Amino acid sequence: VIVITVITMNPLRDLPRRAPSWQDVRARLASYIAERGLKQSRQRDAITEVFFATPGHVSADELVLRVRSVDKRVSVATVYRTLKLLGESGLASSRDFGEGQTRWESAVGRPHHDHLVCTQCGKIVEFANDEIERLQATVARRHGFHVESHRLELYGRCGDCGPARGRARDGEGR
Amino acid sequence: VIVITVITMNPLRDLPRRAPSWQDVRARLASYIAERGLKQSRQRDAITEVFFATPGHVSADELVLRVRSVDKRVSVATVYRTLKLLGESGLASSRDFGEGQTRWESAVGRPHHDHLVCTQCGKIVEFANDEIERLQATVARRHGFHVESHRLELYGRCGDCGPARGRARDGEGR
DNA sequence: ATTTATGCAAAGAATTTGCATTGTA
DNA sequence: TACAATGCAAATTCTTTGCATAAAT
């Protein structure tokens, strides 16, 4: 599946378009590492640099390929370990679009947002909608919950792929 | 993790409370099977009966245990195959709450709904909110998408578990 | 030096599948 | 009797881990 991330204008609230600053990322990761007595390494640097240079939503698998095109000497395990580290440091966040693998994206300079996923071509469009967020909080409160996080994904056909030919499949609830 | 499903009153729209009719389920499955030239079997019947007698959200694993308490001679593979069949027939639907395994619930007499998941005790509360649904459709349309399905899960602490002691973890975006 | 990071291969966990055999219509 | 369903174990897929070794502070 080809996954393309498109950040589009959102009439309700534009997602910031400024690219994550590599300087900023590097500094934040360095301090995170220093604070915990961890160590830097060639692999960590390479993986991090490639990750933040990659737009959209990458899987560990894809990241391994990309990193190796730059530095052959990086193992799969280290990529997994580094992604985990980036997640813990708050620099990256993971998503599961139900493909059976986890996808990662930069969390630097990127406030919360949700996703529209094209079931035909795999395109992923990000969006943010304060009104939906507000309603979610209201619903949760009504049930005595205090929401810590949520996940919202809309699956359907994007403009380019047009309407489904057959009827929408059912069964798999979503 | 103990998962308890609680169907609560929803001020915006009550979820129907009528239990799925076993007669109805049996008939619908039978016709689905007949239409496709498939065959019934002791295992299929047992799994289906136990599944629809189980409230809430079961994993394949849990279902295997339950079915085996009634009939030892049911394999894991058959449970997986039967759940898949129930999904295809529209009688059951699957959900992934990010636990690394798929959970299934009856889709008979149960219109679309979303879930609130307690990150502490695992309790799952269902809810439906037309306004959120409407906004989702609006957002999608705005991006040229035609929504076929969606998934919305709110994660947080339920009333019984109270607020988190530490600070909410970050990194793992949701 | 001390402690963390890495590579590799083995281990896991959930789910699927090939195939000989059993069961159903 | 034909063809679908089952059991079982092997295979898959994604991810994690144990451990000896390399590297960083």
mmCIF file of C-alpha atoms (C1' of nucleotides) in Angstrom:
data_model
loop_
_atom_site.group_PDB
_atom_site.id
_atom_site.type_symbol
_atom_site.label_atom_id
_atom_site.label_comp_id
_atom_site.label_asym_id
_atom_site.label_seq_id
_atom_site.Cartn_x
_atom_site.Cartn_y
_atom_site.Cartn_z
ATOM 1 C CA VAL A 1 0.000 0.000 0.000
ATOM 2 C CA ILE A 2 1.324 3.349 -0.947
ATOM 3 C CA VAL A 3 0.841 5.877 1.783
ATOM 4 C CA ILE A 4 1.025 9.500 0.934
ATOM 5 C CA THR A 5 0.443 12.149 3.507
ATOM 6 C CA VAL A 6 -1.197 15.296 2.376
ATOM 7 C CA ILE A 7 -1.544 18.170 4.731
ATOM 8 C CA THR A 8 -4.373 20.210 3.466
ATOM 9 C CA MET A 9 -5.933 23.460 4.473
ATOM 10 C CA ASN A 10 -8.567 23.028 7.085
ATOM 11 C CA PRO A 11 -11.198 25.722 7.142
ATOM 12 C CA LEU A 12 -11.818 25.074 10.804
ATOM 13 C CA ARG A 13 -8.272 25.225 11.974
ATOM 14 C CA ASP A 14 -5.195 25.096 9.868
ATOM 15 C CA LEU A 15 -2.523 22.738 10.967
ATOM 16 C CA PRO A 16 0.750 24.570 11.258
ATOM 17 C CA ARG A 17 2.752 24.143 8.121
ATOM 18 C CA ARG A 18 6.177 24.967 9.403
ATOM 19 C CA ALA A 19 8.429 21.984 8.963
ATOM 20 C CA PRO A 20 9.896 20.568 12.141
ATOM 21 C CA SER A 21 13.193 22.264 12.754
ATOM 22 C CA TRP A 22 15.977 19.787 12.658
ATOM 23 C CA GLN A 23 17.972 21.999 14.989
ATOM 24 C CA ASP A 24 15.156 21.935 17.461
ATOM 25 C CA VAL A 25 14.644 18.212 17.220
ATOM 26 C CA ARG A 26 18.323 17.516 17.643
ATOM 27 C CA ALA A 27 18.532 19.717 20.702
ATOM 28 C CA ARG A 28 15.463 18.252 22.323
ATOM 29 C CA LEU A 29 16.591 14.716 21.760
ATOM 30 C CA ALA A 30 20.053 15.522 23.081
ATOM 31 C CA SER A 31 18.695 16.941 26.286
ATOM 32 C CA TYR A 32 16.293 14.042 26.697
ATOM 33 C CA ILE A 33 19.210 11.654 26.303
ATOM 34 C CA ALA A 34 21.461 13.620 28.617
ATOM 35 C CA GLU A 35 18.864 13.955 31.335
ATOM 36 C CA ARG A 36 18.486 10.224 31.580
ATOM 37 C CA GLY A 37 22.125 9.289 31.354
ATOM 38 C CA LEU A 38 21.625 7.675 27.968
ATOM 39 C CA LYS A 39 24.151 7.879 25.183
ATOM 40 C CA GLN A 40 24.186 9.050 21.636
ATOM 41 C CA SER A 41 25.286 6.826 18.813
ATOM 42 C CA ARG A 42 25.847 6.835 15.130
ATOM 43 C CA GLN A 43 22.750 4.692 14.564
ATOM 44 C CA ARG A 44 20.553 6.795 16.768
ATOM 45 C CA ASP A 45 21.610 9.915 14.912
ATOM 46 C CA ALA A 46 21.094 8.384 11.505
ATOM 47 C CA ILE A 47 17.691 6.985 12.333
ATOM 48 C CA THR A 48 16.548 10.217 13.908
ATOM 49 C CA GLU A 49 17.748 12.329 11.036
ATOM 50 C CA VAL A 50 16.122 10.153 8.419
ATOM 51 C CA PHE A 51 12.936 9.907 10.415
ATOM 52 C CA PHE A 52 12.504 13.649 10.697
ATOM 53 C CA ALA A 53 13.388 14.127 7.063
ATOM 54 C CA THR A 54 10.588 11.760 6.117
ATOM 55 C CA PRO A 55 7.190 13.339 5.698
ATOM 56 C CA GLY A 56 4.014 11.571 6.612
ATOM 57 C CA HIS A 57 3.529 8.300 8.389
ATOM 58 C CA VAL A 58 6.316 5.731 8.236
ATOM 59 C CA SER A 59 6.346 2.188 9.449
ATOM 60 C CA ALA A 60 9.391 0.746 11.195
ATOM 61 C CA ASP A 61 9.889 -1.373 8.161
ATOM 62 C CA GLU A 62 9.977 1.521 5.749
ATOM 63 C CA LEU A 63 12.248 3.449 8.028
ATOM 64 C CA VAL A 64 14.723 0.594 8.077
ATOM 65 C CA LEU A 65 14.934 0.731 4.290
ATOM 66 C CA ARG A 66 15.367 4.476 4.231
ATOM 67 C CA VAL A 67 18.004 4.507 6.907
ATOM 68 C CA ARG A 68 19.928 1.702 5.294
ATOM 69 C CA SER A 69 20.081 3.572 2.030
ATOM 70 C CA VAL A 70 22.242 6.000 3.962
ATOM 71 C CA ASP A 71 23.968 3.692 6.405
ATOM 72 C CA LYS A 72 23.951 -0.046 5.856
ATOM 73 C CA ARG A 73 25.030 -0.803 9.388
ATOM 74 C CA VAL A 74 21.741 -0.276 11.190
ATOM 75 C CA SER A 75 19.748 -3.191 12.511
ATOM 76 C CA VAL A 76 16.003 -3.607 12.612
ATOM 77 C CA ALA A 77 16.101 -3.895 16.383
ATOM 78 C CA THR A 78 17.808 -0.554 16.715
ATOM 79 C CA VAL A 79 15.238 1.135 14.549
ATOM 80 C CA TYR A 80 12.483 -0.235 16.747
ATOM 81 C CA ARG A 81 14.347 0.809 19.850
ATOM 82 C CA THR A 82 14.958 4.279 18.525
ATOM 83 C CA LEU A 83 11.368 4.813 17.486
ATOM 84 C CA LYS A 84 10.339 3.815 20.965
ATOM 85 C CA LEU A 85 12.774 6.329 22.370
ATOM 86 C CA LEU A 86 11.448 9.072 20.127
ATOM 87 C CA GLY A 87 7.960 8.242 21.271
ATOM 88 C CA GLU A 88 8.912 8.381 24.934
ATOM 89 C CA SER A 89 10.643 11.679 24.435
ATOM 90 C CA GLY A 90 7.524 13.124 22.882
ATOM 91 C CA LEU A 91 9.272 13.853 19.598
ATOM 92 C CA ALA A 92 7.334 11.263 17.649
ATOM 93 C CA SER A 93 3.953 9.656 17.942
ATOM 94 C CA SER A 94 2.595 6.358 16.769
ATOM 95 C CA ARG A 95 -0.622 5.464 15.042
ATOM 96 C CA ASP A 96 -2.240 2.249 14.066
ATOM 97 C CA PHE A 97 -4.351 2.505 10.936
ATOM 98 C CA GLY A 98 -5.386 -1.085 11.164
ATOM 99 C CA GLU A 99 -2.878 -2.348 8.647
ATOM 100 C CA GLY A 100 -1.222 -4.638 11.132
ATOM 101 C CA GLN A 101 1.751 -2.421 11.635
ATOM 102 C CA THR A 102 2.423 0.757 13.548
ATOM 103 C CA ARG A 103 3.098 3.994 11.755
ATOM 104 C CA TRP A 104 5.100 6.863 13.177
ATOM 105 C CA GLU A 105 5.080 10.554 12.563
ATOM 106 C CA SER A 106 6.923 13.541 13.907
ATOM 107 C CA ALA A 107 5.279 15.200 16.874
ATOM 108 C CA VAL A 108 7.471 18.294 16.720
ATOM 109 C CA GLY A 109 5.513 21.417 15.996
ATOM 110 C CA ARG A 110 2.503 19.284 15.222
ATOM 111 C CA PRO A 111 -0.418 19.682 17.564
ATOM 112 C CA HIS A 112 -3.054 17.023 17.909
ATOM 113 C CA HIS A 113 -4.870 16.032 14.762
ATOM 114 C CA ASP A 114 -6.861 13.144 13.380
ATOM 115 C CA HIS A 115 -6.801 11.342 10.053
ATOM 116 C CA LEU A 116 -8.809 10.656 6.980
ATOM 117 C CA VAL A 117 -7.662 7.469 5.298
ATOM 118 C CA CYS A 118 -8.517 6.546 1.747
ATOM 119 C CA THR A 119 -9.479 2.892 1.640
ATOM 120 C CA GLN A 120 -8.580 2.741 -2.027
ATOM 121 C CA CYS A 121 -5.208 4.404 -2.482
ATOM 122 C CA GLY A 122 -4.063 4.655 1.107
ATOM 123 C CA LYS A 123 -3.747 8.412 1.078
ATOM 124 C CA ILE A 124 -3.785 9.924 4.531
ATOM 125 C CA VAL A 125 -5.069 13.430 5.108
ATOM 126 C CA GLU A 126 -4.776 15.102 8.461
ATOM 127 C CA PHE A 127 -7.365 17.327 9.985
ATOM 128 C CA ALA A 128 -8.234 18.979 13.240
ATOM 129 C CA ASN A 129 -11.662 20.019 14.372
ATOM 130 C CA ASP A 130 -12.153 21.759 17.662
ATOM 131 C CA GLU A 131 -15.858 21.200 17.670
ATOM 132 C CA ILE A 132 -15.447 17.457 17.487
ATOM 133 C CA GLU A 133 -12.880 17.601 20.252
ATOM 134 C CA ARG A 134 -15.261 19.580 22.374
ATOM 135 C CA LEU A 135 -18.091 17.147 21.841
ATOM 136 C CA GLN A 136 -15.845 14.248 22.708
ATOM 137 C CA ALA A 137 -14.985 15.832 26.001
ATOM 138 C CA THR A 138 -18.634 16.460 26.675
ATOM 139 C CA VAL A 139 -19.622 12.896 25.938
ATOM 140 C CA ALA A 140 -16.839 11.569 28.119
ATOM 141 C CA ARG A 141 -17.708 13.831 31.015
ATOM 142 C CA ARG A 142 -21.282 12.697 30.771
ATOM 143 C CA HIS A 143 -20.063 9.146 31.354
ATOM 144 C CA GLY A 144 -17.801 10.121 34.197
ATOM 145 C CA PHE A 145 -14.652 9.736 32.128
ATOM 146 C CA HIS A 146 -11.705 12.050 32.027
ATOM 147 C CA VAL A 147 -10.279 11.783 28.530
ATOM 148 C CA GLU A 148 -6.531 11.441 28.280
ATOM 149 C CA SER A 149 -6.288 10.726 24.594
ATOM 150 C CA HIS A 150 -8.370 9.587 21.731
ATOM 151 C CA ARG A 151 -8.154 8.269 18.284
ATOM 152 C CA LEU A 152 -10.372 9.186 15.421
ATOM 153 C CA GLU A 153 -9.952 7.932 11.937
ATOM 154 C CA LEU A 154 -12.342 8.376 9.072
ATOM 155 C CA TYR A 155 -12.076 5.755 6.370
ATOM 156 C CA GLY A 156 -13.479 6.277 2.933
ATOM 157 C CA ARG A 157 -12.682 7.138 -0.658
ATOM 158 C CA CYS A 158 -10.799 10.281 -1.422
ATOM 159 C CA GLY A 159 -11.764 12.619 -4.221
ATOM 160 C CA ASP A 160 -9.268 11.058 -6.621
ATOM 161 C CA CYS A 161 -10.551 7.550 -6.080
ATOM 162 C CA GLY A 162 -14.215 8.395 -6.412
ATOM 163 C CA PRO A 163 -17.106 6.457 -4.976
ATOM 164 C CA ALA A 164 -16.877 2.727 -4.436
ATOM 165 C CA ARG A 165 -18.156 0.628 -7.290
ATOM 166 C CA GLY A 166 -19.650 -2.225 -5.292
ATOM 167 C CA ARG A 167 -21.544 -1.512 -2.117
ATOM 168 C CA ALA A 168 -19.591 -0.627 0.965
ATOM 169 C CA ARG A 169 -18.533 -3.741 2.764
ATOM 170 C CA ASP A 170 -19.960 -4.315 6.193
ATOM 171 C CA GLY A 171 -19.056 -6.707 8.920
ATOM 172 C CA GLU A 172 -15.804 -5.114 9.896
ATOM 173 C CA GLY A 173 -17.095 -2.527 12.255
ATOM 174 C CA ARG A 174 -15.229 0.698 12.511
ATOM 175 C CA VAL B 1 -6.901 -6.824 31.487
ATOM 176 C CA ILE B 2 -10.458 -7.228 32.540
ATOM 177 C CA VAL B 3 -12.841 -5.860 29.992
ATOM 178 C CA ILE B 4 -16.343 -5.081 31.054
ATOM 179 C CA THR B 5 -18.833 -3.622 28.695
ATOM 180 C CA VAL B 6 -21.325 -1.241 30.121
ATOM 181 C CA ILE B 7 -24.108 0.066 27.992
ATOM 182 C CA THR B 8 -25.189 3.260 29.593
ATOM 183 C CA MET B 9 -27.899 5.727 28.889
ATOM 184 C CA ASN B 10 -26.828 8.351 26.488
ATOM 185 C CA PRO B 11 -28.667 11.634 26.752
ATOM 186 C CA LEU B 12 -28.050 12.310 23.105
ATOM 187 C CA ARG B 13 -29.259 9.050 21.748
ATOM 188 C CA ASP B 14 -29.913 5.884 23.626
ATOM 189 C CA LEU B 15 -28.471 2.754 22.207
ATOM 190 C CA PRO B 16 -31.180 0.169 21.780
ATOM 191 C CA ARG B 17 -31.253 -2.128 24.745
ATOM 192 C CA ARG B 18 -33.024 -5.096 23.241
ATOM 193 C CA ALA B 19 -30.806 -8.123 23.389
ATOM 194 C CA PRO B 20 -29.911 -9.707 20.070
ATOM 195 C CA SER B 21 -32.481 -12.353 19.335
ATOM 196 C CA TRP B 22 -30.872 -15.741 19.116
ATOM 197 C CA GLN B 23 -33.637 -16.875 16.785
ATOM 198 C CA ASP B 24 -32.904 -14.009 14.505
ATOM 199 C CA VAL B 25 -29.177 -14.569 14.558
ATOM 200 C CA ARG B 26 -29.534 -18.248 13.870
ATOM 201 C CA ALA B 27 -31.825 -17.622 10.935
ATOM 202 C CA ARG B 28 -29.649 -14.959 9.420
ATOM 203 C CA LEU B 29 -26.530 -17.054 9.712
ATOM 204 C CA ALA B 30 -28.309 -20.056 8.227
ATOM 205 C CA SER B 31 -29.427 -18.114 5.196
ATOM 206 C CA TYR B 32 -25.991 -16.585 4.764
ATOM 207 C CA ILE B 33 -24.494 -20.054 4.827
ATOM 208 C CA ALA B 34 -27.098 -21.501 2.506
ATOM 209 C CA GLU B 35 -26.790 -18.703 -0.025
ATOM 210 C CA ARG B 36 -23.112 -19.351 -0.458
ATOM 211 C CA GLY B 37 -23.233 -23.093 -0.544
ATOM 212 C CA LEU B 38 -21.419 -23.327 2.760
ATOM 213 C CA LYS B 39 -22.210 -25.905 5.385
ATOM 214 C CA GLN B 40 -23.189 -25.912 8.991
ATOM 215 C CA SER B 41 -21.209 -27.789 11.574
ATOM 216 C CA ARG B 42 -21.232 -28.628 15.214
ATOM 217 C CA GLN B 43 -18.301 -26.285 15.852
ATOM 218 C CA ARG B 44 -19.797 -23.428 13.922
ATOM 219 C CA ASP B 45 -23.012 -23.726 15.888
ATOM 220 C CA ALA B 46 -21.277 -23.918 19.230
ATOM 221 C CA ILE B 47 -19.025 -20.966 18.534
ATOM 222 C CA THR B 48 -21.882 -18.859 17.243
ATOM 223 C CA GLU B 49 -24.115 -19.676 20.155
ATOM 224 C CA VAL B 50 -21.468 -18.915 22.737
ATOM 225 C CA PHE B 51 -20.434 -15.773 20.939
ATOM 226 C CA PHE B 52 -23.917 -14.299 20.928
ATOM 227 C CA ALA B 53 -24.461 -15.307 24.522
ATOM 228 C CA THR B 54 -21.378 -13.358 25.504
ATOM 229 C CA PRO B 55 -21.943 -9.703 26.236
ATOM 230 C CA GLY B 56 -19.394 -7.069 25.425
ATOM 231 C CA HIS B 57 -16.192 -7.352 23.485
ATOM 232 C CA VAL B 58 -14.488 -10.741 23.278
ATOM 233 C CA SER B 59 -11.151 -11.663 21.847
ATOM 234 C CA ALA B 60 -10.695 -14.844 19.826
ATOM 235 C CA ASP B 61 -8.651 -16.146 22.680
ATOM 236 C CA GLU B 62 -11.364 -15.602 25.243
ATOM 237 C CA LEU B 63 -13.945 -17.080 22.951
ATOM 238 C CA VAL B 64 -11.895 -20.236 22.569
ATOM 239 C CA LEU B 65 -11.925 -20.689 26.327
ATOM 240 C CA ARG B 66 -15.626 -20.095 26.605
ATOM 241 C CA VAL B 67 -16.519 -22.395 23.746
ATOM 242 C CA ARG B 68 -14.287 -25.131 25.065
ATOM 243 C CA SER B 69 -15.993 -25.036 28.423
ATOM 244 C CA VAL B 70 -18.998 -26.282 26.496
ATOM 245 C CA ASP B 71 -17.362 -28.383 23.822
ATOM 246 C CA LYS B 72 -13.737 -29.416 24.123
ATOM 247 C CA ARG B 73 -13.457 -30.381 20.486
ATOM 248 C CA VAL B 74 -13.107 -26.938 18.942
ATOM 249 C CA SER B 75 -9.819 -25.719 17.583
ATOM 250 C CA VAL B 76 -8.385 -22.239 17.711
ATOM 251 C CA ALA B 77 -8.290 -22.096 13.927
ATOM 252 C CA THR B 78 -11.996 -22.794 13.688
ATOM 253 C CA VAL B 79 -12.810 -20.048 16.131
ATOM 254 C CA TYR B 80 -10.818 -17.599 14.036
ATOM 255 C CA ARG B 81 -12.469 -18.843 10.883
ATOM 256 C CA THR B 82 -15.916 -18.594 12.366
ATOM 257 C CA LEU B 83 -15.386 -15.087 13.683
ATOM 258 C CA LYS B 84 -14.286 -14.082 10.242
ATOM 259 C CA LEU B 85 -17.432 -15.629 8.823
ATOM 260 C CA LEU B 86 -19.611 -13.787 11.313
ATOM 261 C CA GLY B 87 -17.892 -10.576 10.352
ATOM 262 C CA GLU B 88 -18.446 -11.154 6.660
ATOM 263 C CA SER B 89 -22.071 -11.949 7.246
ATOM 264 C CA GLY B 90 -22.521 -8.703 9.093
ATOM 265 C CA LEU B 91 -23.565 -10.433 12.293
ATOM 266 C CA ALA B 92 -20.471 -9.444 14.208
ATOM 267 C CA SER B 93 -18.007 -6.623 14.037
ATOM 268 C CA SER B 94 -14.407 -6.332 15.077
ATOM 269 C CA ARG B 95 -12.582 -3.633 16.948
ATOM 270 C CA ASP B 96 -8.996 -3.039 17.808
ATOM 271 C CA PHE B 97 -8.518 -1.210 21.068
ATOM 272 C CA GLY B 98 -4.779 -1.204 20.677
ATOM 273 C CA GLU B 99 -4.180 -4.156 22.960
ATOM 274 C CA GLY B 100 -2.543 -6.171 20.237
ATOM 275 C CA GLN B 101 -5.527 -8.373 19.690
ATOM 276 C CA THR B 102 -8.843 -7.973 17.935
ATOM 277 C CA ARG B 103 -12.066 -7.852 19.893
ATOM 278 C CA TRP B 104 -15.437 -8.863 18.530
ATOM 279 C CA GLU B 105 -18.954 -7.876 19.374
ATOM 280 C CA SER B 106 -22.388 -8.713 18.107
ATOM 281 C CA ALA B 107 -23.653 -6.440 15.364
ATOM 282 C CA VAL B 108 -27.216 -7.697 15.558
ATOM 283 C CA GLY B 109 -29.635 -5.015 16.610
ATOM 284 C CA ARG B 110 -26.731 -2.799 17.452
ATOM 285 C CA PRO B 111 -26.395 0.304 15.337
ATOM 286 C CA HIS B 112 -23.130 2.118 15.012
ATOM 287 C CA HIS B 113 -21.519 3.341 18.185
ATOM 288 C CA ASP B 114 -18.139 4.349 19.492
ATOM 289 C CA HIS B 115 -16.252 3.535 22.655
ATOM 290 C CA LEU B 116 -14.868 5.049 25.793
ATOM 291 C CA VAL B 117 -12.055 2.927 27.162
ATOM 292 C CA CYS B 118 -10.734 3.224 30.700
ATOM 293 C CA THR B 119 -6.963 3.112 30.597
ATOM 294 C CA GLN B 120 -6.876 1.936 34.192
ATOM 295 C CA CYS B 121 -9.417 -0.860 34.571
ATOM 296 C CA GLY B 122 -10.161 -1.604 30.938
ATOM 297 C CA LYS B 123 -13.844 -0.874 31.211
ATOM 298 C CA ILE B 124 -15.468 -0.158 27.876
ATOM 299 C CA VAL B 125 -18.482 2.087 27.626
ATOM 300 C CA GLU B 126 -20.345 2.516 24.395
ATOM 301 C CA PHE B 127 -21.839 5.732 23.185
ATOM 302 C CA ALA B 128 -23.338 7.272 20.122
ATOM 303 C CA ASN B 129 -23.434 10.922 19.273
ATOM 304 C CA ASP B 130 -25.132 12.129 16.158
ATOM 305 C CA GLU B 131 -23.563 15.523 16.325
ATOM 306 C CA ILE B 132 -20.066 14.068 16.209
ATOM 307 C CA GLU B 133 -21.089 11.856 13.321
ATOM 308 C CA ARG B 134 -22.426 14.835 11.488
ATOM 309 C CA LEU B 135 -19.265 16.828 11.997
ATOM 310 C CA GLN B 136 -17.175 13.935 10.791
ATOM 311 C CA ALA B 137 -19.126 13.782 7.588
ATOM 312 C CA THR B 138 -18.728 17.509 7.162
ATOM 313 C CA VAL B 139 -15.000 17.409 7.671
ATOM 314 C CA ALA B 140 -14.647 14.521 5.256
ATOM 315 C CA ARG B 141 -16.723 16.187 2.583
ATOM 316 C CA ARG B 142 -14.616 19.291 2.938
ATOM 317 C CA HIS B 143 -11.596 17.181 2.036
ATOM 318 C CA GLY B 144 -13.328 15.486 -0.839
ATOM 319 C CA PHE B 145 -13.734 12.216 1.004
ATOM 320 C CA HIS B 146 -16.772 10.036 1.112
ATOM 321 C CA VAL B 147 -16.721 8.352 4.509
ATOM 322 C CA GLU B 148 -17.459 4.642 4.538
ATOM 323 C CA SER B 149 -16.630 3.951 8.139
ATOM 324 C CA HIS B 150 -14.784 5.420 11.008
ATOM 325 C CA ARG B 151 -13.379 4.590 14.331
ATOM 326 C CA LEU B 152 -13.480 6.770 17.380
ATOM 327 C CA GLU B 153 -12.196 5.742 20.733
ATOM 328 C CA LEU B 154 -11.799 7.954 23.744
ATOM 329 C CA TYR B 155 -9.216 6.753 26.236
ATOM 330 C CA GLY B 156 -9.133 7.983 29.783
ATOM 331 C CA ARG B 157 -10.005 7.198 33.373
ATOM 332 C CA CYS B 158 -13.502 6.210 34.249
ATOM 333 C CA GLY B 159 -15.315 7.582 37.251
ATOM 334 C CA ASP B 160 -14.406 4.590 39.402
ATOM 335 C CA CYS B 161 -10.712 4.871 38.679
ATOM 336 C CA GLY B 162 -10.465 8.590 39.270
ATOM 337 C CA PRO B 163 -7.841 10.922 37.861
ATOM 338 C CA ALA B 164 -4.369 9.674 37.040
ATOM 339 C CA ARG B 165 -1.816 10.090 39.778
ATOM 340 C CA GLY B 166 1.234 10.812 37.641
ATOM 341 C CA ARG B 167 0.977 13.075 34.649
ATOM 342 C CA ALA B 168 -0.550 11.692 31.515
ATOM 343 C CA ARG B 169 2.077 10.018 29.410
ATOM 344 C CA ASP B 170 2.810 11.528 26.059
ATOM 345 C CA GLY B 171 4.650 10.284 23.054
ATOM 346 C CA GLU B 172 2.185 7.654 22.025
ATOM 347 C CA GLY B 173 -0.092 9.785 19.959
ATOM 348 C CA ARG B 174 -3.734 8.881 19.793
ATOM 349 C "C1'" DA C 1 36.280 1.915 33.622
ATOM 350 C "C1'" DT C 2 31.567 1.842 33.629
ATOM 351 C "C1'" DT C 3 27.437 1.722 31.596
ATOM 352 C "C1'" DT C 4 24.611 2.039 27.562
ATOM 353 C "C1'" DA C 5 23.801 0.729 22.639
ATOM 354 C "C1'" DT C 6 23.997 -2.553 18.975
ATOM 355 C "C1'" DG C 7 23.521 -6.763 16.110
ATOM 356 C "C1'" DC C 8 21.850 -11.105 15.612
ATOM 357 C "C1'" DA C 9 19.176 -14.569 16.109
ATOM 358 C "C1'" DA C 10 15.818 -16.568 18.964
ATOM 359 C "C1'" DA C 11 11.536 -15.696 21.211
ATOM 360 C "C1'" DG C 12 6.865 -13.912 21.385
ATOM 361 C "C1'" DA C 13 2.101 -13.040 20.310
ATOM 362 C "C1'" DA C 14 -1.763 -13.050 17.352
ATOM 363 C "C1'" DT C 15 -3.494 -14.839 13.329
ATOM 364 C "C1'" DT C 16 -3.405 -17.467 9.035
ATOM 365 C "C1'" DT C 17 -2.681 -21.419 6.139
ATOM 366 C "C1'" DG C 18 -1.476 -26.119 3.944
ATOM 367 C "C1'" DC C 19 -3.003 -30.476 4.010
ATOM 368 C "C1'" DA C 20 -4.782 -34.870 5.265
ATOM 369 C "C1'" DT C 21 -9.044 -36.168 7.283
ATOM 370 C "C1'" DT C 22 -13.867 -35.720 8.790
ATOM 371 C "C1'" DG C 23 -18.439 -34.157 8.170
ATOM 372 C "C1'" DT C 24 -22.365 -32.185 5.688
ATOM 373 C "C1'" DA C 25 -25.856 -31.750 2.167
ATOM 374 C "C1'" DT D 1 -20.358 -38.731 -3.640
ATOM 375 C "C1'" DA D 2 -18.753 -33.949 -4.013
ATOM 376 C "C1'" DC D 3 -17.227 -30.270 -1.598
ATOM 377 C "C1'" DA D 4 -16.840 -27.684 2.566
ATOM 378 C "C1'" DA D 5 -15.083 -27.657 7.477
ATOM 379 C "C1'" DT D 6 -11.863 -29.074 10.924
ATOM 380 C "C1'" DG D 7 -7.590 -30.028 13.492
ATOM 381 C "C1'" DC D 8 -2.930 -29.538 13.855
ATOM 382 C "C1'" DA D 9 1.163 -27.921 13.251
ATOM 383 C "C1'" DA D 10 3.913 -25.095 10.468
ATOM 384 C "C1'" DA D 11 4.180 -20.601 8.605
ATOM 385 C "C1'" DT D 12 3.515 -15.515 8.793
ATOM 386 C "C1'" DT D 13 4.048 -10.901 10.343
ATOM 387 C "C1'" DC D 14 5.347 -7.460 13.337
ATOM 388 C "C1'" DT D 15 7.842 -6.521 17.374
ATOM 389 C "C1'" DT D 16 10.576 -7.563 21.466
ATOM 390 C "C1'" DT D 17 14.469 -9.637 23.944
ATOM 391 C "C1'" DG D 18 18.694 -12.116 25.669
ATOM 392 C "C1'" DC D 19 23.276 -11.886 25.335
ATOM 393 C "C1'" DA D 20 27.951 -11.255 23.879
ATOM 394 C "C1'" DT D 21 30.370 -7.404 21.871
ATOM 395 C "C1'" DA D 22 31.197 -2.586 20.508
ATOM 396 C "C1'" DA D 23 30.921 2.131 21.674
ATOM 397 C "C1'" DA D 24 30.172 6.304 24.373
ATOM 398 C "C1'" DT D 25 30.946 9.176 28.458
#
